[in-house]
């Protein structure tokens, strides 16, 4: 999906171009960034943190949730997502001795992220910033920094920085446990290219949602952050209310709103997360939901429609990096079909000035 060359802005041209950069960004991280990420991981592992806290907003918050799954499953570390207002608004003074605090931000410029990270370091935490800006205020106040090497991102909806964050976090967690994540991830750029080349399939899916009044997205395990990020992309570009639920939570009440005209997108990761989602898919089919599956071909065959991912042989924990790409394209295509510009959603800014 390449951006048109023109001095006149074509709606969506920036977002389209940045989505198309993702295979190159993944290669850059593997070729140029992996060694540095591993070095940071080794230095932090030597400090032996007892538990981990993750701090982020927006798209990066979904990357943080992905990191939470990695840290808890692969390392067995107690891990949580922080509430920044406890320090920035309430001036709480937690004891963070032996705690690793990872702050994730594309720009590294949001004041609350900087303030909470500074407070964490003063409270005894080991602090790591994961950003797309090595010269950012967040990188400056953190003890350690990982650059996700995505290059400048101009479209307001984050695409290439999200997948770059996921890969960087995966390599970091693998480094913490002494593994070489770059070997397991080496197929990602080629898989990403094959997914992004299937734009016509996504356009056909987008036609289902042009007049949608709401959407529901669901997944379990490593796919859950993908469902949340896809919902965010749909809301910020097309303005369609998109609700994301863990499959387990969907069964605890929200399922009642699903009927035979309700569009539901299920992200079915191959592995234990996808297996855990199967009872939810059965319930959705029983209710006659308009079910679209992003996942393996055998899962797509049992849905109303879908997008089959070429992830056979790819570790479950790496699949979210490519799972999100057809959903990024879907948000883009739905927005274009609705006559809007995905490059510049109303009322949004690239750096959010929360405190």
Coordinates of C-alpha atoms in Angstrom, one line a residue:
X1 CA 0.0 0.0 0.0
X2 CA 2.0 3.0 -1.2
X3 CA 1.3 6.6 -0.8
X4 CA 0.4 8.6 -3.9
X5 CA 3.0 11.2 -4.9
X6 CA 1.4 14.6 -5.1
X7 CA 1.8 18.0 -3.6
X8 CA -2.0 18.0 -2.9
X9 CA -3.0 16.0 0.1
X10 CA -5.0 12.9 -0.8
X11 CA -7.0 11.7 2.2
X12 CA -5.2 8.8 3.9
X13 CA -2.0 9.1 1.9
X14 CA 0.2 9.5 5.0
X15 CA -1.4 6.7 7.0
X16 CA -1.2 4.4 3.9
X17 CA 2.5 5.2 3.4
X18 CA 3.3 4.5 7.1
X19 CA 1.4 1.2 7.1
X20 CA 3.5 0.2 4.0
X21 CA 6.7 1.0 5.9
X22 CA 6.1 -1.7 8.5
X23 CA 8.1 -4.5 6.9
X24 CA 11.1 -2.2 6.5
X25 CA 10.8 -1.0 10.1
X26 CA 10.7 -4.6 11.4
X27 CA 13.8 -5.4 9.4
X28 CA 15.5 -2.3 10.8
X29 CA 14.8 -3.3 14.4
X30 CA 16.1 -6.9 13.7
X31 CA 19.2 -5.7 11.8
X32 CA 20.1 -2.5 13.7
X33 CA 18.3 -2.5 17.0
X34 CA 18.3 -6.1 18.3
X35 CA 21.8 -6.1 19.7
X36 CA 21.3 -2.8 21.6
X37 CA 17.9 -4.1 23.0
X38 CA 19.6 -7.2 24.2
X39 CA 22.3 -5.2 25.9
X40 CA 19.7 -3.2 27.8
X41 CA 17.9 -6.3 28.7
X42 CA 21.1 -7.9 30.1
X43 CA 21.9 -4.9 32.2
X44 CA 18.4 -4.8 33.6
X45 CA 18.3 -8.5 34.2
X46 CA 21.5 -8.1 36.3
X47 CA 19.5 -5.9 38.7
X48 CA 17.0 -8.7 39.2
X49 CA 13.8 -6.7 39.5
X50 CA 11.1 -8.4 41.6
X51 CA 8.1 -7.2 39.6
X52 CA 7.3 -4.9 36.7
X53 CA 5.0 -1.9 36.2
X54 CA 4.0 -0.7 32.7
X55 CA 3.1 2.9 32.0
X56 CA 1.6 4.2 28.8
X57 CA -1.4 5.9 27.1
X58 CA -3.4 5.3 24.0
X59 CA -1.9 3.0 21.4
X60 CA 1.2 2.5 23.5
X61 CA -1.1 1.3 26.4
X62 CA -2.1 -1.6 24.1
X63 CA 1.6 -2.3 23.5
X64 CA 2.1 -2.3 27.3
X65 CA -0.7 -4.9 27.7
X66 CA 1.1 -7.1 25.1
X67 CA 4.3 -6.7 27.2
X68 CA 2.3 -7.7 30.3
X69 CA 1.4 -11.0 28.7
X70 CA 5.0 -11.5 27.7
X71 CA 6.4 -10.8 31.1
X72 CA 3.9 -12.9 33.0
X73 CA 3.9 -15.9 30.7
X74 CA 7.6 -16.0 29.6
X75 CA 9.3 -14.7 32.8
X76 CA 6.7 -15.4 35.5
X77 CA 7.2 -11.8 36.8
X78 CA 4.3 -10.2 38.7
X79 CA 3.3 -7.3 36.4
X80 CA 0.7 -4.5 36.4
X81 CA -0.4 -1.4 34.5
X82 CA 0.1 1.8 36.4
X83 CA -2.4 4.5 37.2
X84 CA -0.3 7.6 36.6
X85 CA -2.7 10.0 38.4
X86 CA -1.7 8.3 41.7
X87 CA 1.6 10.2 41.5
X88 CA 0.8 13.1 39.1
X89 CA -2.5 14.1 40.7
X90 CA -2.5 12.5 44.2
X91 CA 1.2 12.8 44.9
X92 CA 1.4 9.3 46.2
X93 CA 4.8 8.1 47.3
X94 CA 5.0 4.3 46.5
X95 CA 8.1 2.3 47.4
X96 CA 9.3 1.0 44.1
X97 CA 12.6 -0.6 45.3
X98 CA 13.6 -3.5 43.0
X99 CA 10.7 -2.7 40.6
X100 CA 11.2 -2.3 36.9
X101 CA 9.0 0.5 35.5
X102 CA 8.7 0.4 31.7
X103 CA 7.2 3.5 30.1
X104 CA 6.1 3.2 26.5
X105 CA 5.4 6.2 24.3
X106 CA 5.9 7.0 20.6
X107 CA 6.8 10.6 21.1
X108 CA 8.2 10.4 24.7
X109 CA 6.7 13.9 25.2
X110 CA 3.5 13.6 27.2
X111 CA 4.0 15.4 30.5
X112 CA 2.2 12.8 32.7
X113 CA 4.4 10.0 31.3
X114 CA 7.6 12.0 32.0
X115 CA 6.4 13.1 35.5
X116 CA 5.3 9.6 36.6
X117 CA 8.6 8.1 35.3
X118 CA 10.6 10.7 37.1
X119 CA 8.7 10.0 40.3
X120 CA 9.2 6.2 39.8
X121 CA 12.9 6.7 39.5
X122 CA 13.0 8.8 42.7
X123 CA 11.0 6.1 44.4
X124 CA 13.8 3.6 43.7
X125 CA 12.5 2.0 40.5
X126 CA 14.7 0.8 37.6
X127 CA 13.2 2.9 34.8
X128 CA 13.1 2.0 31.1
X129 CA 11.7 4.2 28.4
X130 CA 10.6 2.6 25.1
X131 CA 10.1 5.4 22.5
X132 CA 10.5 6.4 18.9
X133 CA 12.5 9.5 20.0
X134 CA 15.8 9.0 21.6
X135 CA 16.0 12.7 22.3
X136 CA 12.7 12.9 24.1
X137 CA 12.1 14.2 27.6
X138 CA 11.0 10.7 28.6
X139 CA 14.2 9.1 27.4
X140 CA 16.1 11.8 29.3
X141 CA 14.5 11.1 32.7
X142 CA 14.8 7.3 32.4
X143 CA 17.8 5.2 33.4
X144 CA 17.5 3.0 30.3
X145 CA 16.1 3.6 26.8
X146 CA 15.1 1.6 23.8
X147 CA 14.6 3.3 20.5
X148 CA 12.0 1.5 18.4
X149 CA 13.6 2.9 15.2
X150 CA 10.3 3.5 13.3
X151 CA 11.3 6.8 11.8
X152 CA 9.1 9.9 11.8
X153 CA 5.3 9.2 12.0
X154 CA 3.2 12.0 10.7
X155 CA -0.3 10.5 10.5
X156 CA -2.2 10.9 13.7
X157 CA -3.2 7.2 13.9
X158 CA -0.2 5.3 15.0
X159 CA 0.6 2.2 12.9
X160 CA 4.3 1.5 12.3
X161 CA 5.2 2.7 15.8
X162 CA 2.8 0.2 17.3
X163 CA 4.2 -2.8 15.6
X164 CA 7.7 -1.5 16.2
X165 CA 7.0 -1.2 19.9
X166 CA 5.7 -4.8 20.0
X167 CA 8.8 -6.2 18.3
X168 CA 11.1 -4.1 20.5
X169 CA 9.3 -5.3 23.7
X170 CA 9.4 -8.9 22.5
X171 CA 13.1 -8.7 21.9
X172 CA 13.6 -7.1 25.3
X173 CA 11.7 -9.7 27.2
X174 CA 13.5 -12.5 25.4
X175 CA 16.8 -10.7 26.3
X176 CA 15.7 -10.6 30.0
X177 CA 15.5 -14.4 30.0
X178 CA 18.7 -14.9 28.0
X179 CA 17.1 -15.8 24.7
X180 CA 17.8 -14.6 21.2
X181 CA 14.4 -13.3 20.0
X182 CA 15.8 -12.1 16.7
X183 CA 16.1 -15.6 15.4
X184 CA 12.4 -16.4 16.2
X185 CA 11.3 -13.1 14.7
X186 CA 13.3 -13.2 11.5
X187 CA 10.3 -14.2 9.3
X188 CA 8.2 -11.2 10.4
X189 CA 9.2 -8.7 7.7
X190 CA 8.3 -11.2 4.9
X191 CA 5.0 -12.2 6.5
X192 CA 4.2 -8.5 7.0
X193 CA 4.8 -7.8 3.3
X194 CA 2.4 -10.7 2.3
X195 CA -0.3 -9.4 4.6
X196 CA -0.1 -5.8 3.5
X197 CA -0.2 -6.9 -0.2
X198 CA -3.8 -8.2 0.3
X199 CA -5.5 -4.8 0.3
X200 CA -8.3 -5.9 -2.0
X201 CA -9.4 -8.5 0.6
X202 CA -9.6 -5.8 3.3
X203 CA -11.6 -3.5 1.0
X204 CA -14.2 -6.3 0.7
X205 CA -14.4 -6.6 4.4
X206 CA -14.6 -2.8 4.8
X207 CA -17.8 -2.8 2.7
X208 CA -19.5 -4.6 5.6
X209 CA -18.9 -1.8 8.0
X210 CA -19.4 1.4 6.0
X211 CA -22.7 2.0 7.7
X212 CA -22.1 0.3 11.0
X213 CA -23.4 2.0 14.1
X214 CA -21.2 0.1 16.4
X215 CA -18.7 -2.8 16.4
X216 CA -17.5 -5.4 18.9
X217 CA -14.0 -6.8 18.9
X218 CA -12.9 -9.8 21.0
X219 CA -9.9 -12.0 21.6
X220 CA -8.0 -13.8 24.4
X221 CA -4.4 -14.1 25.4
X222 CA -1.8 -12.4 23.2
X223 CA -4.6 -11.4 20.8
X224 CA -6.5 -9.3 23.3
X225 CA -4.1 -6.3 22.9
X226 CA -4.7 -6.6 19.1
X227 CA -8.5 -6.4 19.7
X228 CA -8.1 -3.3 21.8
X229 CA -5.7 -1.6 19.4
X230 CA -8.0 -2.4 16.4
X231 CA -11.0 -0.9 18.3
X232 CA -9.0 2.3 19.0
X233 CA -8.0 2.6 15.3
X234 CA -11.6 2.2 14.2
X235 CA -12.8 4.8 16.7
X236 CA -10.1 7.4 16.1
X237 CA -10.3 7.2 12.3
X238 CA -13.9 6.3 11.3
X239 CA -15.6 7.5 14.6
X240 CA -17.5 4.2 14.8
X241 CA -18.0 3.2 18.4
X242 CA -15.9 0.1 18.7
X243 CA -16.0 -1.9 21.9
X244 CA -13.2 -4.4 22.8
X245 CA -13.6 -7.2 25.2
X246 CA -11.6 -10.2 26.4
X247 CA -13.6 -13.2 25.2
X248 CA -14.0 -14.2 28.9
X249 CA -15.4 -10.8 29.8
X250 CA -17.7 -10.8 26.7
X251 CA -19.5 -13.8 28.2
X252 CA -20.0 -12.0 31.5
X253 CA -22.8 -9.7 30.3
X254 CA -21.9 -7.8 27.1
X255 CA -22.8 -10.8 25.0
X256 CA -26.4 -9.7 25.6
X257 CA -26.0 -6.8 23.2
X258 CA -24.9 -9.1 20.3
X259 CA -27.6 -10.1 17.9
X260 CA -27.9 -11.2 14.2
X261 CA -27.1 -7.8 12.9
X262 CA -24.2 -7.1 15.3
X263 CA -20.8 -6.9 13.6
X264 CA -18.2 -8.8 15.7
X265 CA -14.5 -9.1 14.8
X266 CA -12.7 -11.9 16.6
X267 CA -8.9 -12.1 16.6
X268 CA -8.0 -15.8 16.9
X269 CA -4.4 -16.3 17.6
X270 CA -3.0 -19.7 16.9
X271 CA -2.2 -21.3 20.2
X272 CA -3.5 -21.3 23.7
X273 CA -5.3 -17.9 23.4
X274 CA -7.2 -19.1 20.3
X275 CA -8.1 -22.3 22.0
X276 CA -9.5 -20.4 25.0
X277 CA -11.6 -18.3 22.6
X278 CA -13.4 -21.2 21.0
X279 CA -16.3 -21.4 23.4
X280 CA -16.9 -17.6 22.8
X281 CA -16.9 -18.1 19.1
X282 CA -19.5 -20.9 19.5
X283 CA -21.7 -18.6 21.5
X284 CA -21.4 -15.9 19.0
X285 CA -22.4 -18.2 16.1
X286 CA -25.3 -19.5 18.2
X287 CA -26.6 -15.9 18.5
X288 CA -26.3 -15.4 14.7
X289 CA -23.7 -12.7 15.0
X290 CA -22.1 -11.2 11.9
X291 CA -18.8 -12.8 12.8
X292 CA -15.5 -11.9 11.0
X293 CA -12.4 -13.7 12.1
X294 CA -8.8 -12.6 11.8
X295 CA -6.8 -15.8 12.2
X296 CA -5.9 -19.1 10.6
X297 CA -7.8 -20.3 7.5
X298 CA -9.6 -23.0 9.4
X299 CA -11.0 -20.4 11.8
X300 CA -12.0 -18.1 8.9
X301 CA -13.9 -21.0 7.2
X302 CA -16.3 -21.2 10.2
X303 CA -17.1 -17.5 10.3
X304 CA -19.2 -15.1 8.2
X305 CA -16.0 -13.7 6.6
X306 CA -12.5 -13.1 7.6
X307 CA -8.8 -12.6 6.8
X308 CA -6.6 -15.7 6.9
X309 CA -3.2 -14.9 8.4
X310 CA 0.0 -16.7 7.1
X311 CA 1.3 -17.3 10.6
X312 CA 1.8 -21.1 10.5
X313 CA 5.0 -21.9 12.4
X314 CA 5.2 -18.4 14.0
X315 CA 5.3 -18.4 17.8
X316 CA 2.0 -17.3 19.4
X317 CA 3.7 -14.4 21.2
X318 CA 4.9 -13.0 17.8
X319 CA 1.5 -13.2 16.0
X320 CA 0.1 -9.9 17.3
X321 CA 2.7 -8.1 15.3
X322 CA 1.1 -9.2 12.1
X323 CA -2.5 -9.7 13.4
X324 CA -3.0 -5.9 13.7
X325 CA -2.0 -5.1 10.1
X326 CA -5.2 -6.2 8.3
X327 CA -7.1 -4.4 11.1
X328 CA -5.1 -1.2 10.5
X329 CA -6.0 -1.5 6.8
X330 CA -9.6 -2.1 7.8
X331 CA -9.8 1.1 9.8
X332 CA -8.2 2.9 6.9
X333 CA -10.6 1.5 4.3
X334 CA -13.7 2.0 6.4
X335 CA -12.7 5.6 7.0
X336 CA -12.1 6.3 3.3
X337 CA -15.4 4.6 2.4
X338 CA -17.2 6.9 4.8
X339 CA -15.7 10.0 3.1
X340 CA -13.3 10.9 5.9
X341 CA -9.5 11.5 6.1
X342 CA -7.7 8.9 8.4
X343 CA -4.6 11.1 8.4
X344 CA -6.2 13.8 10.5
X345 CA -9.0 12.6 12.9
X346 CA -10.9 15.5 14.4
X347 CA -9.9 16.8 17.8
X348 CA -6.7 14.8 18.0
X349 CA -3.0 15.8 18.3
X350 CA 0.1 13.6 17.8
X351 CA 1.4 14.4 21.3
X352 CA -1.3 14.3 23.9
X353 CA -0.7 16.8 26.7
X354 CA -2.2 15.0 29.7
X355 CA -0.9 15.7 33.2

